[in-house]
């Protein structure tokens, strides 16, 4: 029997990705055009710039993925493409290209929810059975959900303002870390992780957000405000203008990273206790999957490991290259849906992209009503 093949296309934010996978999860060919360098120079993602770069690269990226996999369009079983959530202008390019492609080659089309793809990537790498708890943390999102099936999620909590990756990037930008000799080519989050290794996190004791709110939602804007006030105070003390590297950047980086890690760990801890109370996870070897770009931060992983070891969960993180946006996870999500016959559309159907799209059924109000108080945990994380 021939193995089914799926082409995955991802353009939800600033990376143009494509990949061809077979149903065993083998990556036959992939291509990724990263826009990181461009956006690093402009100090953030400008949607029209991202859109233009997708437009210039998508044809080539898809072509490369197909060529590297030695698969002709005619051999594909389906095309899977991210249609939600993300930047409207970016999503539009991927969707428009894909609809043209499936009509031209008469192939089924599978619209993909970007967060669902992040959540399922781990199943491509190892056999993880449903249900499992998933924490998605990236530059655009943070959420906690129970994955009960390929298209069946219970949303326990989500960010109320900005995503953790976005916060780390903005702090790095406010600290002008791009001027730091060790950080000139790193993303904001990577720069903070690197400098934090040599920092004293206790020098600036930031308050962990939402300590008195007993739910699983996240908030990072207040923390960013705390950090900004501290930076301004330090600039005044050192007698320097904004845009100058402070002498204490390592300490600020360490304290910021620790507070983000603490906040993520505490919300995850409450989610685990809620799931146990409601019987939402299997009693034997329950699993926490952590994915998204921020999941590659080793300090944050260690903070989560303290919680999973304490609560008896098994912590799984896909390798860093699968945590950031790519075509592989989209193709895999397509295969998972193809296998179950879920959400597969004929080529001539009209599909719209959705910049805002929550994942699954939101039960965050129920989590809040449970008002679970956490035992205090010592976050002793070696740098």
Coordinates of C-alpha atoms in Angstrom, one line a residue, residues 57-337:
X57 CA 9.4 33.5 -1.2
X58 CA 6.4 31.2 -1.0
X59 CA 6.6 29.9 -4.6
X60 CA 10.3 29.0 -4.1
X61 CA 9.9 27.5 -0.6
X62 CA 7.1 25.2 -1.7
X63 CA 9.0 24.3 -4.9
X64 CA 12.1 23.4 -2.8
X65 CA 10.1 21.3 -0.4
X66 CA 8.6 19.3 -3.3
X67 CA 11.9 18.9 -5.1
X68 CA 13.8 17.8 -2.0
X69 CA 11.1 15.2 -1.3
X70 CA 11.1 14.0 -5.0
X71 CA 7.3 14.3 -4.8
X72 CA 5.3 15.7 -7.7
X73 CA 2.1 17.7 -6.9
X74 CA 0.1 14.8 -8.5
X75 CA 1.3 12.3 -5.9
X76 CA 0.1 14.4 -2.9
X77 CA -2.9 13.1 -0.9
X78 CA -3.7 16.7 0.4
X79 CA -2.4 20.1 1.1
X80 CA -2.6 21.5 4.7
X81 CA -2.1 25.2 5.4
X82 CA -2.3 27.4 8.4
X83 CA -5.4 29.6 8.2
X84 CA -5.7 30.7 11.8
X85 CA -4.6 32.5 14.1
X86 CA -1.8 34.8 13.0
X87 CA -1.1 38.1 11.2
X88 CA -3.9 38.7 8.7
X89 CA -1.5 39.9 5.9
X90 CA 0.8 36.8 6.3
X91 CA -2.0 34.3 6.6
X92 CA -3.6 35.7 3.4
X93 CA -0.5 34.9 1.3
X94 CA -0.3 31.3 2.4
X95 CA -4.0 30.7 1.9
X96 CA -4.2 32.4 -1.5
X97 CA -1.2 30.4 -2.8
X98 CA -2.6 27.1 -1.4
X99 CA -6.1 27.5 -2.8
X100 CA -4.5 28.2 -6.2
X101 CA -2.3 25.2 -5.8
X102 CA -5.1 22.7 -4.8
X103 CA -7.4 23.9 -7.6
X104 CA -4.6 23.6 -10.2
X105 CA -3.7 20.0 -9.1
X106 CA -7.2 19.0 -7.9
X107 CA -6.2 18.1 -4.3
X108 CA -8.1 18.1 -1.0
X109 CA -7.4 21.0 1.2
X110 CA -7.0 20.9 5.0
X111 CA -7.2 24.2 6.8
X112 CA -5.0 24.2 10.0
X113 CA -5.2 25.9 13.3
X114 CA -1.7 27.0 14.1
X115 CA -1.9 26.2 17.9
X116 CA -3.4 22.8 17.2
X117 CA -0.3 22.1 15.1
X118 CA 2.1 23.1 17.8
X119 CA 0.2 20.9 20.3
X120 CA 0.3 17.8 18.1
X121 CA 3.9 18.1 16.9
X122 CA 5.1 15.9 19.7
X123 CA 3.0 12.9 18.3
X124 CA 5.1 13.0 15.2
X125 CA 8.2 12.3 17.3
X126 CA 6.9 9.8 19.8
X127 CA 3.6 7.9 20.5
X128 CA 1.9 10.2 23.0
X129 CA -1.7 9.1 23.6
X130 CA -4.6 11.5 24.3
X131 CA -5.5 13.1 26.6
X132 CA -2.4 15.1 27.6
X133 CA -1.8 18.6 29.0
X134 CA -0.2 21.1 26.7
X135 CA 1.5 24.4 27.4
X136 CA 2.1 26.6 24.3
X137 CA 4.5 29.5 24.8
X138 CA 5.7 31.6 21.9
X139 CA 6.2 35.1 20.6
X140 CA 2.6 35.3 19.7
X141 CA 0.7 33.1 22.2
X142 CA 0.6 31.4 25.6
X143 CA -2.1 29.0 26.6
X144 CA -2.8 25.8 28.7
X145 CA -5.1 23.2 27.2
X146 CA -6.0 19.6 27.5
X147 CA -5.6 17.8 24.2
X148 CA -8.3 15.1 24.1
X149 CA -8.1 14.4 20.4
X150 CA -6.9 15.7 17.0
X151 CA -9.5 18.4 17.0
X152 CA -10.7 18.2 20.6
X153 CA -9.2 20.7 23.1
X154 CA -10.2 22.1 26.4
X155 CA -8.7 25.6 27.0
X156 CA -7.8 26.0 30.6
X157 CA -6.1 29.4 30.3
X158 CA -4.6 31.9 27.9
X159 CA -2.8 35.2 27.9
X160 CA -4.8 38.3 28.8
X161 CA -2.4 40.7 27.2
X162 CA 0.8 39.8 25.5
X163 CA 2.7 36.6 24.9
X164 CA 5.8 35.7 26.9
X165 CA 8.1 35.7 23.8
X166 CA 6.8 39.2 23.0
X167 CA 7.6 40.4 26.5
X168 CA 11.2 39.0 26.4
X169 CA 11.7 40.5 23.0
X170 CA 10.5 43.9 24.2
X171 CA 12.6 43.9 27.3
X172 CA 15.7 42.9 25.2
X173 CA 14.9 45.8 22.9
X174 CA 14.5 48.3 25.8
X175 CA 17.9 47.1 27.1
X176 CA 19.4 47.6 23.6
X177 CA 20.8 44.0 23.7
X178 CA 21.4 44.1 20.0
X179 CA 24.4 46.4 20.8
X180 CA 25.8 43.7 23.2
X181 CA 28.8 42.0 21.5
X182 CA 27.4 38.5 22.4
X183 CA 23.9 39.2 21.3
X184 CA 24.0 41.0 17.9
X185 CA 22.6 38.1 15.9
X186 CA 20.3 36.7 18.6
X187 CA 16.5 37.1 19.0
X188 CA 15.5 39.1 22.1
X189 CA 14.5 35.9 24.0
X190 CA 17.8 34.2 23.1
X191 CA 19.8 37.3 24.2
X192 CA 18.0 37.3 27.6
X193 CA 18.6 33.6 28.1
X194 CA 22.3 34.0 27.4
X195 CA 22.9 37.1 29.6
X196 CA 20.8 35.7 32.4
X197 CA 23.3 32.9 32.8
X198 CA 25.8 35.4 34.3
X199 CA 23.2 37.5 36.2
X200 CA 22.0 37.7 39.7
X201 CA 18.2 37.3 39.6
X202 CA 17.7 38.3 43.2
X203 CA 19.1 41.8 42.6
X204 CA 15.8 43.0 41.1
X205 CA 12.9 41.2 42.9
X206 CA 10.1 41.6 40.4
X207 CA 6.6 40.5 41.5
X208 CA 5.2 37.4 39.7
X209 CA 2.0 38.5 37.9
X210 CA -1.5 37.5 39.0
X211 CA -0.5 36.1 42.4
X212 CA -4.0 36.7 43.8
X213 CA -5.9 35.4 40.8
X214 CA -6.5 31.7 41.2
X215 CA -6.8 30.7 37.6
X216 CA -4.6 29.5 34.7
X217 CA -4.6 32.7 32.6
X218 CA -1.3 34.6 32.0
X219 CA -0.4 38.3 32.0
X220 CA 3.0 39.7 31.1
X221 CA 2.3 43.4 30.4
X222 CA 2.5 44.3 34.1
X223 CA 5.8 42.5 34.5
X224 CA 7.1 44.4 31.4
X225 CA 6.1 47.6 33.1
X226 CA 8.0 46.7 36.3
X227 CA 11.1 45.9 34.2
X228 CA 10.8 49.2 32.2
X229 CA 10.5 51.2 35.4
X230 CA 13.6 49.5 36.8
X231 CA 15.6 50.1 33.6
X232 CA 14.6 53.8 33.7
X233 CA 15.7 54.0 37.4
X234 CA 19.1 52.3 36.5
X235 CA 19.6 54.7 33.6
X236 CA 19.1 57.6 35.9
X237 CA 21.5 56.1 38.5
X238 CA 24.2 55.4 35.9
X239 CA 23.6 58.8 34.2
X240 CA 23.1 57.3 30.7
X241 CA 20.4 57.9 28.0
X242 CA 18.0 55.2 26.7
X243 CA 19.9 53.2 24.0
X244 CA 23.0 52.8 26.1
X245 CA 23.9 49.3 27.5
X246 CA 23.5 49.3 31.3
X247 CA 26.2 47.7 33.5
X248 CA 23.5 45.5 35.1
X249 CA 21.9 44.0 32.0
X250 CA 22.8 40.5 33.1
X251 CA 20.9 41.0 36.4
X252 CA 17.9 42.5 34.8
X253 CA 17.8 39.7 32.2
X254 CA 18.1 37.0 35.0
X255 CA 15.3 38.6 37.1
X256 CA 13.0 39.0 34.1
X257 CA 13.6 35.4 32.9
X258 CA 13.1 34.0 36.4
X259 CA 9.8 35.9 36.8
X260 CA 8.5 34.7 33.4
X261 CA 9.5 31.2 34.3
X262 CA 7.8 31.4 37.7
X263 CA 4.6 32.7 36.3
X264 CA 4.4 30.0 33.7
X265 CA 5.3 27.3 36.3
X266 CA 2.6 28.5 38.7
X267 CA -0.1 28.6 36.1
X268 CA 0.9 25.2 34.9
X269 CA 0.9 23.8 38.5
X270 CA -2.7 25.0 38.9
X271 CA -3.7 23.5 35.6
X272 CA -2.2 20.1 36.7
X273 CA -4.1 20.3 40.0
X274 CA -7.3 21.2 38.2
X275 CA -6.9 18.3 35.8
X276 CA -6.3 15.9 38.6
X277 CA -9.3 17.1 40.5
X278 CA -11.6 16.8 37.5
X279 CA -10.1 13.5 36.2
X280 CA -9.1 15.1 32.9
X281 CA -5.7 13.2 32.6
X282 CA -4.9 9.5 32.7
X283 CA -4.0 8.3 36.2
X284 CA -1.0 6.4 35.0
X285 CA 1.9 8.4 33.5
X286 CA 0.1 11.7 32.6
X287 CA 2.1 14.0 30.3
X288 CA 2.8 17.7 30.0
X289 CA 3.8 18.7 26.5
X290 CA 5.6 22.1 26.2
X291 CA 5.9 23.6 22.7
X292 CA 6.2 27.0 20.9
X293 CA 9.4 29.1 20.5
X294 CA 9.7 30.0 24.2
X295 CA 9.8 26.3 25.1
X296 CA 13.4 26.1 23.9
X297 CA 14.4 28.3 26.8
X298 CA 16.3 25.9 29.1
X299 CA 15.7 27.9 32.3
X300 CA 11.9 27.9 31.7
X301 CA 12.1 24.2 31.0
X302 CA 13.9 23.6 34.4
X303 CA 11.2 25.6 36.2
X304 CA 8.5 23.4 34.6
X305 CA 10.5 20.3 35.4
X306 CA 10.3 21.2 39.1
X307 CA 6.5 21.3 38.9
X308 CA 6.2 18.1 36.8
X309 CA 8.5 16.1 39.2
X310 CA 6.5 17.3 42.1
X311 CA 3.1 16.4 40.6
X312 CA 4.2 13.1 38.9
X313 CA 3.8 14.3 35.3
X314 CA 6.1 13.3 32.4
X315 CA 7.5 16.5 30.7
X316 CA 7.9 16.4 27.0
X317 CA 9.4 19.1 24.8
X318 CA 9.9 18.7 21.1
X319 CA 13.4 19.7 19.9
X320 CA 13.9 23.4 19.4
X321 CA 13.7 23.2 15.6
X322 CA 10.1 21.8 15.9
X323 CA 9.1 24.3 18.5
X324 CA 9.3 27.3 16.3
X325 CA 7.0 27.8 13.3
X326 CA 7.7 25.5 10.4
X327 CA 6.0 23.6 7.5
X328 CA 6.6 20.2 9.1
X329 CA 4.1 20.7 12.0
X330 CA 1.5 21.8 9.6
X331 CA 1.9 18.8 7.3
X332 CA 1.8 16.5 10.4
X333 CA -1.4 18.2 11.6
X334 CA -2.8 17.5 8.1
X335 CA -1.8 13.9 8.3
X336 CA -3.5 13.5 11.7
X337 CA -6.7 15.0 10.3

